[in-house]
XYZ file of C-alpha atoms in Angstrom:
562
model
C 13.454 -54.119 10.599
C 13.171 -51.502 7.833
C 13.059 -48.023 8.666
C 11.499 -45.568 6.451
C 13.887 -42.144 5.811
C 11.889 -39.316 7.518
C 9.931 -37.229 5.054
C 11.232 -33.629 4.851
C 8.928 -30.444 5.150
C 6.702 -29.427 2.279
C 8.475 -26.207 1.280
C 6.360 -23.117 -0.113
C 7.727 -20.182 -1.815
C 5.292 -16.898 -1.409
C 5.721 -13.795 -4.382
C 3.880 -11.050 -3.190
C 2.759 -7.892 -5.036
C 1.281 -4.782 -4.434
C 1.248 -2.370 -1.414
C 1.970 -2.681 2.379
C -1.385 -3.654 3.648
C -0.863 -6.735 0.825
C 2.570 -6.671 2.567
C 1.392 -7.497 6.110
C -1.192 -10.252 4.778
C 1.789 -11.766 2.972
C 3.606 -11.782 6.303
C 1.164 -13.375 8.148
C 0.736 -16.504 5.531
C 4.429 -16.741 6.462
C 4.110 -17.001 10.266
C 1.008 -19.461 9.969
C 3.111 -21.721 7.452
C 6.514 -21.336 9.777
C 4.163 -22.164 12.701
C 2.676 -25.624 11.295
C 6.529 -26.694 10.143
C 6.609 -25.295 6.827
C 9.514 -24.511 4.847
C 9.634 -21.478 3.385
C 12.192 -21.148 0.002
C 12.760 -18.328 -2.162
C 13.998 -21.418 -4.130
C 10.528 -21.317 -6.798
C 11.652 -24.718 -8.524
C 12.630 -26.270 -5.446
C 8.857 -25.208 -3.810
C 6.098 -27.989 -3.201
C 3.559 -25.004 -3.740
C 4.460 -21.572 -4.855
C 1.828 -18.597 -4.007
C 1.312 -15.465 -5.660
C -0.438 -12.850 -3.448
C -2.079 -10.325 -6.180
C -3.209 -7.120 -6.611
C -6.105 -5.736 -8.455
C -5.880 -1.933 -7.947
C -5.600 -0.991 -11.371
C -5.061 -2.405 -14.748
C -1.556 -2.434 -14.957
C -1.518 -4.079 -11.071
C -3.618 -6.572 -12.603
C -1.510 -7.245 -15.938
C 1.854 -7.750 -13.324
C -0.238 -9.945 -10.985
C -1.352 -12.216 -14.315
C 2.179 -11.659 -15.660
C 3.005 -13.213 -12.525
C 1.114 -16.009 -12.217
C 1.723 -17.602 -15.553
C 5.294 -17.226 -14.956
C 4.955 -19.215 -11.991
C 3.103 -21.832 -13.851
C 6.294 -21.814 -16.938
C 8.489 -22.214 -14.159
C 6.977 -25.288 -12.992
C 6.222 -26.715 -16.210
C 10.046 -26.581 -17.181
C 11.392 -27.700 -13.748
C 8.922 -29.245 -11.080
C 5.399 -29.688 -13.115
C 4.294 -31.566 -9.261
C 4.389 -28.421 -7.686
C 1.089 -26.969 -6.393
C 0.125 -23.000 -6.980
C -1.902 -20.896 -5.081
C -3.512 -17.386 -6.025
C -4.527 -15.312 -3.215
C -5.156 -11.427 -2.156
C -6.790 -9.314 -4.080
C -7.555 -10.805 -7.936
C -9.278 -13.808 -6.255
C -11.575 -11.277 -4.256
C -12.469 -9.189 -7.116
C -12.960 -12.037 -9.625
C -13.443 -15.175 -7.255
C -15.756 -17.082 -9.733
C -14.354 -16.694 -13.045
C -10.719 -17.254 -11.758
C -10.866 -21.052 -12.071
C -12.153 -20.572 -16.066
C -9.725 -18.198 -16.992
C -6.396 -19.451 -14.704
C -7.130 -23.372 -15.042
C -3.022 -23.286 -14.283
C -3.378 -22.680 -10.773
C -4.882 -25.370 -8.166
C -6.482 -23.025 -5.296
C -7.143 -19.683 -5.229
C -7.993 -18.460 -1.802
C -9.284 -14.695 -0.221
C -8.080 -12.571 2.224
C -9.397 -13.996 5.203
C -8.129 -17.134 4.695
C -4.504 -16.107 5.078
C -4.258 -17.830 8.506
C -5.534 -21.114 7.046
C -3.275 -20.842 4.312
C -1.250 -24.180 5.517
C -4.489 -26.383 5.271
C -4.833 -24.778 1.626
C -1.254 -25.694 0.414
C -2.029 -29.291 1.472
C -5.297 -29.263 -0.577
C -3.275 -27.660 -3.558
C -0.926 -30.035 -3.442
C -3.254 -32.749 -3.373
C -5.514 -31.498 -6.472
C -1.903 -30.911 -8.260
C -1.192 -34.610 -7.673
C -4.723 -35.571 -9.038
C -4.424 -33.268 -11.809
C -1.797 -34.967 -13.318
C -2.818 -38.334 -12.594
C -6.024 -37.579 -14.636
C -4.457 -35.421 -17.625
C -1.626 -34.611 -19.036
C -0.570 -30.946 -18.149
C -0.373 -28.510 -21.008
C 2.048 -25.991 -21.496
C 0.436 -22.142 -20.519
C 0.541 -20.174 -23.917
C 1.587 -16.730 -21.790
C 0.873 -14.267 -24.162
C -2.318 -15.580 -25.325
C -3.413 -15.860 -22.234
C -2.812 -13.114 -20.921
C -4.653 -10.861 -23.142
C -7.738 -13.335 -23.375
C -7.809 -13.052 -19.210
C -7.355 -8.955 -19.219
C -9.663 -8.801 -21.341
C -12.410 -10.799 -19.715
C -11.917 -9.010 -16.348
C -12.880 -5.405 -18.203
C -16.115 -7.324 -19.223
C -16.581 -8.972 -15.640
C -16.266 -5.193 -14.301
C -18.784 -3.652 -16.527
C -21.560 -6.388 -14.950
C -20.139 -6.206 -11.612
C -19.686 -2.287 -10.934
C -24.134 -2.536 -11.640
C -24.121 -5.197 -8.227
C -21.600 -3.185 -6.022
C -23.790 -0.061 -6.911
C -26.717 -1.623 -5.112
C -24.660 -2.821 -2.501
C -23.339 0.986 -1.702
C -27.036 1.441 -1.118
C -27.127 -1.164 1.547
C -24.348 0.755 3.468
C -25.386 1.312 7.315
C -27.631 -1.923 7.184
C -27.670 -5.269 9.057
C -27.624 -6.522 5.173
C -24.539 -5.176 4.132
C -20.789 -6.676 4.720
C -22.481 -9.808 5.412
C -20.371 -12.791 3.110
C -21.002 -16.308 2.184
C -18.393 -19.074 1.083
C -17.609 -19.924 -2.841
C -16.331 -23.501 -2.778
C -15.360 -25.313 -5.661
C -14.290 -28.486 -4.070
C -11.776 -30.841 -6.515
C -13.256 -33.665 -6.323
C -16.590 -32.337 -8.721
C -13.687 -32.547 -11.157
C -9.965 -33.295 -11.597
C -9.760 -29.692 -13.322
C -11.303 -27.344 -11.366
C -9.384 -25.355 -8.344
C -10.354 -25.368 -4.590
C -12.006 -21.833 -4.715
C -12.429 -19.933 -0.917
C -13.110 -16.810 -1.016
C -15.076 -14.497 1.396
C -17.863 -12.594 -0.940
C -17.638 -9.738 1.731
C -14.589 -10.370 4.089
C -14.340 -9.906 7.450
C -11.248 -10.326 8.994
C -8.776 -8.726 10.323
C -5.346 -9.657 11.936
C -4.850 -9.650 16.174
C -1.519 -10.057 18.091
C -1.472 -13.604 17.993
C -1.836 -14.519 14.892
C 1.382 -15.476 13.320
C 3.775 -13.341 11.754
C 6.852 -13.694 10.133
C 8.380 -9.918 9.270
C 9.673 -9.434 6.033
C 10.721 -5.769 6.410
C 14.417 -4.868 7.755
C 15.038 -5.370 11.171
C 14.358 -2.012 11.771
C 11.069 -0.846 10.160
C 7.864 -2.512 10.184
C 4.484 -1.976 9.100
C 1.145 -2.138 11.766
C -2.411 -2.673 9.753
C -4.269 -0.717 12.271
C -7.726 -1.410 10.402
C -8.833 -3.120 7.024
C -11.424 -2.223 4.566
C -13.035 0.959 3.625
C -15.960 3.024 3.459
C -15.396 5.862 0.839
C -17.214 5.725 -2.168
C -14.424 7.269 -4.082
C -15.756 6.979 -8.229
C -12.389 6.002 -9.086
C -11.872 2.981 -6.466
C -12.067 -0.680 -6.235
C -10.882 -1.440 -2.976
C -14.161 -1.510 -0.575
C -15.096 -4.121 -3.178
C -12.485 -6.326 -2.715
C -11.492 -5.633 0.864
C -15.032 -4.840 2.479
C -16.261 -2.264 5.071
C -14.104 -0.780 7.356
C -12.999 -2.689 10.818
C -10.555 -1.796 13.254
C -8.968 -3.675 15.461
C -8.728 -3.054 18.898
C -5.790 -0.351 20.553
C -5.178 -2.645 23.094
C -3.783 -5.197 20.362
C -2.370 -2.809 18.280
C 0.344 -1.445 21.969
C 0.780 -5.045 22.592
C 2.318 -5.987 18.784
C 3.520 -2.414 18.751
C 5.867 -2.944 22.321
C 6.667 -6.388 20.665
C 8.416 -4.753 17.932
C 10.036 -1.860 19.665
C 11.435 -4.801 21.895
C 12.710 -6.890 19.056
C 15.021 -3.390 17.621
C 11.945 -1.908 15.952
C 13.295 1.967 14.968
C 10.456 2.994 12.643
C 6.470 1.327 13.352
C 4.714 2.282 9.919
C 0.418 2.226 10.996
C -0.773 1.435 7.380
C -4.914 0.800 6.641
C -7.421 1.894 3.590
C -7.980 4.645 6.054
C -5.888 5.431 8.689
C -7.973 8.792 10.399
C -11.270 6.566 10.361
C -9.503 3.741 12.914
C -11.757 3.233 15.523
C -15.150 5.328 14.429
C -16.704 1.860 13.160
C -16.477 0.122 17.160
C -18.653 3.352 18.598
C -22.205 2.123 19.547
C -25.501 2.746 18.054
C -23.292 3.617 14.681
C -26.088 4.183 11.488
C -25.184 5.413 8.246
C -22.222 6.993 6.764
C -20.024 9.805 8.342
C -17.637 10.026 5.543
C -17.742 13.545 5.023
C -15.987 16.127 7.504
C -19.227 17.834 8.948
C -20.740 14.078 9.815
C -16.821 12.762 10.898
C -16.570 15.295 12.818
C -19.857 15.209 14.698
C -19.302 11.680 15.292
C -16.437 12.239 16.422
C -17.204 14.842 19.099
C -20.349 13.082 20.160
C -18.425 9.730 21.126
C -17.741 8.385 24.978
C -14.770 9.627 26.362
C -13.197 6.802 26.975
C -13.957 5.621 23.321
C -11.037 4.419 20.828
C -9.996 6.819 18.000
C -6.708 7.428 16.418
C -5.849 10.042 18.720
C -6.076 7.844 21.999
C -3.922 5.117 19.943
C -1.099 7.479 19.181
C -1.376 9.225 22.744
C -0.549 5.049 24.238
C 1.579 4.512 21.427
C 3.880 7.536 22.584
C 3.952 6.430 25.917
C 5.513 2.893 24.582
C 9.393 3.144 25.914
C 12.385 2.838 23.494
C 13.384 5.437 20.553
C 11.262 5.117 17.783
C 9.497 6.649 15.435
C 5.342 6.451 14.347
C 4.628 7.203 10.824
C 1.293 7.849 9.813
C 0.350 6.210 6.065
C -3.137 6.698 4.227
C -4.852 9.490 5.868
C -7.861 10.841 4.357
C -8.923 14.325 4.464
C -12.107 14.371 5.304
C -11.560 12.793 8.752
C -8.785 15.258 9.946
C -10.040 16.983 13.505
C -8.411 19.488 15.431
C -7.920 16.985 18.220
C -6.049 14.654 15.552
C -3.329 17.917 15.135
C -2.930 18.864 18.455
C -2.549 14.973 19.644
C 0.368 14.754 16.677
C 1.726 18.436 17.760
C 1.867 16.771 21.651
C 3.619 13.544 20.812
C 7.071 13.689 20.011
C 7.868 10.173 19.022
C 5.064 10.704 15.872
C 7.755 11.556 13.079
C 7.083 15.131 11.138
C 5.319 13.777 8.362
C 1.853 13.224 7.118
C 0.734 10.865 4.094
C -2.445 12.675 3.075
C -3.596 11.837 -0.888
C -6.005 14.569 -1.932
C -5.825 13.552 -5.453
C -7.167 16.965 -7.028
C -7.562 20.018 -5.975
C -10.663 21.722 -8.029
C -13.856 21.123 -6.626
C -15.393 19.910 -9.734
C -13.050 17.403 -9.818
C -13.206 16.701 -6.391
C -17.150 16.360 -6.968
C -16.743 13.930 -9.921
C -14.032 11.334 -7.848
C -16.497 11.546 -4.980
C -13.767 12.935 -2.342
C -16.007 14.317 -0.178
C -13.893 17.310 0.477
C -13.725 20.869 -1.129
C -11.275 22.904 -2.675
C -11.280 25.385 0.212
C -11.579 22.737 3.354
C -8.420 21.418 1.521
C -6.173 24.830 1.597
C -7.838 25.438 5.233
C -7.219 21.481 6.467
C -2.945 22.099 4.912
C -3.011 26.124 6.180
C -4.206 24.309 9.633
C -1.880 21.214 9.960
C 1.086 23.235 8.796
C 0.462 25.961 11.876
C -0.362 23.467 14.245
C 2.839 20.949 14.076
C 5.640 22.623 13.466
C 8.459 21.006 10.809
C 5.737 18.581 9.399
C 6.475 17.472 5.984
C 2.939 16.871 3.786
C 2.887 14.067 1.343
C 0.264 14.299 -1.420
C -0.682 12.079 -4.551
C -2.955 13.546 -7.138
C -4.547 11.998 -9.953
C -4.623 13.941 -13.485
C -6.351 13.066 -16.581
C -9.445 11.981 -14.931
C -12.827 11.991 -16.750
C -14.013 15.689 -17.159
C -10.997 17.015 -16.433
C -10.642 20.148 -18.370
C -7.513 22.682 -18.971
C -9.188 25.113 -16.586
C -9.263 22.208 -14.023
C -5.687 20.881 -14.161
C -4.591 24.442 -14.150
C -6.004 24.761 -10.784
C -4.505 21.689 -9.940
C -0.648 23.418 -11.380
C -1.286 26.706 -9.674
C -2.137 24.806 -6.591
C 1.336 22.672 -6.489
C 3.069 25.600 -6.647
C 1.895 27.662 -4.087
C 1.103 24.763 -1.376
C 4.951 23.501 -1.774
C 4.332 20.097 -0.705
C 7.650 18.646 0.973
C 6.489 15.249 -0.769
C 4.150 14.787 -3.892
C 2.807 11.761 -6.473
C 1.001 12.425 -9.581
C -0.635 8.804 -11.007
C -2.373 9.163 -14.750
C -5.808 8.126 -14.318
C -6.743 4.185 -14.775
C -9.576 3.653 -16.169
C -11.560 0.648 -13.915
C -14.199 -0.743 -15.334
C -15.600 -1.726 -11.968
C -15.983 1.902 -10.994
C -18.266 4.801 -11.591
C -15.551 6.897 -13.251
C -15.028 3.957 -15.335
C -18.596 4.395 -16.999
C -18.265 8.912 -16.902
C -18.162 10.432 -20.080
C -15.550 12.787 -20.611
C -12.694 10.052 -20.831
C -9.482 11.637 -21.527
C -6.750 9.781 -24.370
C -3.687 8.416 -22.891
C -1.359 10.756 -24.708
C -3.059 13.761 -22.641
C -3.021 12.144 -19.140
C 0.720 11.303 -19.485
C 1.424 14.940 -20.737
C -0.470 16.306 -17.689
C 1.138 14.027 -15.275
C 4.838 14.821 -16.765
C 3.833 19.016 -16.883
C 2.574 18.540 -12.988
C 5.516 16.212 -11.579
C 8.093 19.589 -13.857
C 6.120 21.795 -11.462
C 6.812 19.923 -8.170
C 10.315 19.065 -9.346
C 11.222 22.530 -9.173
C 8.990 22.731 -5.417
C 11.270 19.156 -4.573
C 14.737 21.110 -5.265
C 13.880 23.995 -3.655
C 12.809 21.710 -0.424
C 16.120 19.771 -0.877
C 18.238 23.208 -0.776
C 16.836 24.182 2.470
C 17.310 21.154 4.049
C 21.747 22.311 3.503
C 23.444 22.989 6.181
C 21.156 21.639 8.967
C 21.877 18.747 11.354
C 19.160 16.209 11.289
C 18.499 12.672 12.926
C 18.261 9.903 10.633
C 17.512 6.433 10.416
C 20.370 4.288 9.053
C 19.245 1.574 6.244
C 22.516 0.065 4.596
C 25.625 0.323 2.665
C 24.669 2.334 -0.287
C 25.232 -0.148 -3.319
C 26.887 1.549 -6.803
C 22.955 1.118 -7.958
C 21.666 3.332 -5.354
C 24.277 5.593 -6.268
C 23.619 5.758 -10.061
C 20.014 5.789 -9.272
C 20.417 8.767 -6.906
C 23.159 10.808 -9.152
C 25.459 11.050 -6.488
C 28.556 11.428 -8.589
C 26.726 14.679 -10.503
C 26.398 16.312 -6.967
C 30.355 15.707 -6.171
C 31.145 16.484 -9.940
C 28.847 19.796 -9.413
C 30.866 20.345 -6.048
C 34.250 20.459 -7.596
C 32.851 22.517 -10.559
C 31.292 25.517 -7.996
C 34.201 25.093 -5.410
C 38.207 25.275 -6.623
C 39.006 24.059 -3.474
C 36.762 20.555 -3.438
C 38.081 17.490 -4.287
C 36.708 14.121 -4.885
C 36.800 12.170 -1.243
C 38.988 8.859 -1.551
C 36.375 6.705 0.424
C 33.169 6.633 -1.866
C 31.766 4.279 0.463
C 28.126 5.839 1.063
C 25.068 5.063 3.633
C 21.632 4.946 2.593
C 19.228 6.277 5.333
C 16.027 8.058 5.973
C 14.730 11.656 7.499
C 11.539 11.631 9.293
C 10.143 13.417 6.174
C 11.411 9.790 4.153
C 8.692 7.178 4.255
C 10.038 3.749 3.253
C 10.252 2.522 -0.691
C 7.971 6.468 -1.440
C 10.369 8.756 -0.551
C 13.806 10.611 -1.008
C 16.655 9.316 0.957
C 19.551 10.848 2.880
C 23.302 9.590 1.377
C 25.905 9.495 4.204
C 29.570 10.087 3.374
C 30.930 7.921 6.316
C 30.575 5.177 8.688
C 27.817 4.894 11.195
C 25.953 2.090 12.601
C 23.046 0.064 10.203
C 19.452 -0.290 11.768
C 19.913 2.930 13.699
C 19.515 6.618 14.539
C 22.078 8.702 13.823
C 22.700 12.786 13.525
C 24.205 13.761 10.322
C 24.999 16.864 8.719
C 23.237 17.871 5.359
C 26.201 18.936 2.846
C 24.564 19.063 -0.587
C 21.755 17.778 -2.473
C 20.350 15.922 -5.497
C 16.794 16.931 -6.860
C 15.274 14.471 -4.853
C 17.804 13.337 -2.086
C 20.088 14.506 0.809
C 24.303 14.511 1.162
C 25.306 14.329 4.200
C 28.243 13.341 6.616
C 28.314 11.980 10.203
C 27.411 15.111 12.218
C-alpha cells in the first residue's frame, strides 16, 4: 500500500509597517495563523504567502508601504514566483477599490477587520496565485515605474475622496454614520483580479480571546485600549481609514492586562487614536460630538458612576499585582479632566510620563488644524498636570510648516518650547494629504521652509533636552533593563564622546577596561521614541533595576549599577 508523505504547513511571512496600533493588528494575524497550524517564517522566499501590513499616514508612509510591496513581489519573482501576497492595514482601507488596478502584483488585499480571518485569506491568495499563473504568464514588476504611476494616482484618488468624507463628517452622531458594507472582488470574475475585503467603515476591535502572538520583548507590550477616532483634525486621515471611535470593554482590557503581567510583562504600553476618549463612546443616550474640552468635560461629569472611563481603567489596572509599569501613549488635550490628574497623581504603578501631541501652540494655528484647544487651555492644561503629579515627564510633537503658518506664528511656537521645557519633544514638517482639509488650504508653505523651521525648533529643544539630561546627574533612578548595548547603539548614542569628554574635564578619569554597556529605559523613556539610559555594568535583562546617573549625552543617560 502506498503512503502519501504528509504535507507540511503552509508557511506565511508577515512585514509590518507603521506605528503600534498597526503593531498590535500585526500581532494578532500572527496568533490567528499560529492558531489554525500556520507556519510563520521570517524566511520571505521560503513563504507560501508573504503579507505586508501598510500604512497610509502620510506620503512618505505610503511611498515605504508601496516600496514595500513591490519588493515583495521582486522577491518572489526571482525566487518562489508560486508564492501568494497579501496587502492589508491601512493602504487597502484608504484606497480599497483602486488597489487591485494599480497593485495587479498582489493576490488579496484585505482591511482591518479582517485580521482574525486572515488564515482563510492566505488560502484564497494562494489559490488565485496558483490560477494566476496557470492562466498567464507572470510579468516582471517594473519598481520604479510603478511606483511613481501608483503615488501619483493616490494624490488624485484623495482630491475626489476628501469631497465624500466631508459629507460623511456631517453624518457624525447619526444612526447613518460608521455603518460599512463589503467590497468583494471575488477571483473567479477573472484570473487577474485580487480577492478584495475591505470594511468601507470598520468596526472591529480586538477582545481577550482573540489570538495573539507578541512580537515585542518579553518585557514590554503594547494594549489597544480603543480603535478609531473622532477628531476632525484638518491635517488627518486616520478616522477615514480606521472609523469612529470604539472602546473595548475594562473588564477585557484587566483580564489581557493580568495575562501579561503573569507571563514577565515589566512595562504594559495602552496605545489607541485616542487614549483620554476610552470609554466616552459606551455611555448611553450619547448624540453628537464632545470633542472639545467644555462638551468632554460635561460629558464626562454628567456620566453614571459606575460608568467606564480611563480613570476607572487605570484605578483596576493599579490594583493588578506584580511590578510593572502603565504608560500612557496618544493622549489628546482636549479630553484631559481634573479627575484624569488626580487618578494618575494616586496610582503609583502609572510611570511619570505623559504622551500628549499638541502639535502647535498659536491659536491661529490651532484654529486652522482643527485642534479644538487654545493657546491658553494649553499653558493652563501643562501649568496643571505639572502641579498635580509630581516628577511627570511631558512628551509633545508639533507640526511646523503648516498652511498659514506665518513667522509671527512659528515664533510663538519657538518662544513657547523654550519656556514650557518639555522633558520629551517631536517636531514633524507638515505632509501635505490630499485627502484632508489642510491639503486643499491656501497658504501652502515650500519644502525648503518647513525643513528650516523644523531643524530651527528641534536647535531650540536640543538645548531644553541637554539641560533635562544634566539634571537627571547624580540621581539614583529605577530602570527597566532592555539588552546588551551593541557597538551600534553605542555609535548611535556617542557614548565614547561622553567618556572622551570625561577624561578631558577630569585628570583623574580613565577609560574603564570593560566597555560592555546595557541599554535600558527611565520611566520618562517610552519604547523606540525616546532617550535611553546606558549602564556601565552587569545587571539582569527584562528587568528593573536602580542605577546611578554618572554623565550624559544630549539625548541619553550614563549610568552604573546603583
Amino acid at each position: 500500500m502506498k503512503h502519501e508523505a504528509p504535507k507540511r504547513p503552509i508557511r506565511v511571512g508577515l512585514i509590518s509597517l507603521g506605528c503600534a496600533k498597526n503593531l498590535v493588528d500585526a500581532e494578532i494575524m500572527l496568533g490567528s495563523l499560529m492558531k489554525d497550524g500556520v507556519e510563520i517564517t521570517n524566511d520571505a522566499t521560503q513563504a507560501d504567502v508573504v503579507i505586508v501590513n501598510t500604512c497610509s499616514f502620510i506620503d512618505s508612509a505610503q511611498e515605504e508601504s508601496v516600496d514595500t510591496i513591490l519588493e515583495s513581489a521582486q522577491v518572489r519573482e526571482a525566487n518562489n514566483r508560486g508564492q501568494g501576497l497579501i496587502v492589508s492595514g491601512c493602504l487597502p482601507q484608504r484606497f480599497r477599490d483602486e488597489l487591485p488596478k494599480l497593485l495587479p502584483e498582489v493576490d488579496a488585499f484585505m482591511g482591518i477587520d479582517q485580521v482574525s480571518q486572515v488564515t482563510e485569506i492566505v488560502q484564497k491568495a494562494m489559490a488565485h496565485r496558483a490560477e494566476r499563473l496557470a492562466s498567464q504568464p507572470a510579468k516582471k514588476p517594473e519598481r520604479a515605474k510603478s511606483k511613481e504611476k501608483i503615488v501619483n494616482r493616490f494624490a488624485e484618488l484623495d482630491k475626489t475622496g476628501a469631497e465624500k468624507h466631508d459629507h460623511e463628517e456631517g453624518l457624525r452622531g447619526t444612526d447613518k454614520f460608521g455603518k460599512t458594507r463589503m467590497v468583494i472582488a471575488p477571483s473567479q470574475l477573472a484570473p487577474a483580479a485580487p480577492l478584495v475585503d475591505v470594511n468601507v467603515r470598520p468596526n472591529y476591535i480586538q477582545d481577550f480571546g482573540t489570538p495573539r502572538f507578541r512580537l515585542t520583548p518579553k518585557h514590554f507590550a503594547y494594549v489597544k485600549i480603543a480603535e478609531g477616532c473622532n477628531h476632525p483634525c484638518s491635517f488627518c486621515i486616520i478616522p477615514r481609514m480606521r472609523g469612529t471611535h470604539r472602546s473595548r470593554g475594562q473588564s477585557d482590557i484587566v483580564q489581557e492586562v493580568r495575562q501579561l503581567v503573569a507571563d514577565g510583562v515589566k512595562e504594559i504600553n495602552l496605545i489607541s487614536q485616542d487614549t483620554t476618549y476610552y470609554g466616552l463612546d459606551l455611555r448611553p443616550e450619547r448624540t453628537g460630538s464632545i470633542a472639545s474640552p467644555e462638551k468632554f468635560n460635561a460629558a464626562a461629569k454628567a456620566l453614571p458612576v459606575n460608568a467606564t472611563t480611563l480613570c476607572t481603567l487605570i484605578r483596576e489596572l493599579n490594583t493588578v499585582p506584580g511590578d510593572f509599569w502603565i504608560r500612557l501613549l496618544y493622549t489628546h488635550p482636549a479630553h484631559w479632566t481634573d479627575e484624569l490628574i488626580q487618578t494618575i497623581a494616586q496610582s503609583p504603578k502609572v510611570a511619570r510620563y505623559i504622551d500628549m501631541p499638541l502639535q502647535h501652540i498659536d491659536h491661529n494655528m490651532l484654529e486652522r488644524m482643527r485642534r479644538e484647544t487654545t493657546q491658553q487651555y494649553i499653558v493652563d492644561l501643562v501649568r496643571k498636570i505639572r502641579a498635580g503629579i509630581p516628577g511627570i515627564a511631558l512628551r509633545t510633537t508639533f507640526i511646523v510648516g503648516f498652511p498659514g503658518e506665518t513667522e509671527e506664528y512659528f515664533e510663538t511656537l519657538l518662544k513657547f518650547i523654550r519656556e514650557t521645557r518639555f522633558e520629551r519633544l517631536g517636531v514633524f514638517t507638515y505632509s501635505q494629504e490630499e485627502g484632508t482639509r489642510a491639503g486643499k488650504m491656501e497658504g501652502q508653505l515650500p519644502d525648503k521652509l518647513r525643513k528650516k523651521r523644523r531643524d530651527l525648533a528641534m536647535a531650540e529643544q536640543h538645548k531644553v533636552a541637554v539641560a533635562v539630561s544634566e539634571s537627571f546627574v547624580g540621581r539614583t533612578m529605577k530602570v527597566l533593563v532592555e539588552s546588551e548595548a551593541s557597538a551600534k547603539d553605542l555609535n548611535k548614542a556617542n557614548v565614547q564622546s561622553w567618556e572622551h569628554g570625561l577624561i578631558r574635564n577630569n585628570a583623574n578619569a580613565s577609560l574603564p577596561g570593560n566597555r560592555n554597556y546595557l541599554v535600558a529605559r527611565g520611566e520618562a523613556d517610552a519604547p523606540d521614541i525616546d532617550g535611553r539610559v546606558y549602564i556601565r555594568g552587569k545587571l539582569p535583562v527584562s528587568e528593573f533595576a536602580q542605577v546611578k546617573i554618572i554623565g550624559h549625552t544630549d539625548y541619553d543617560l550614563i549610568a552604573e549599577p546603583a
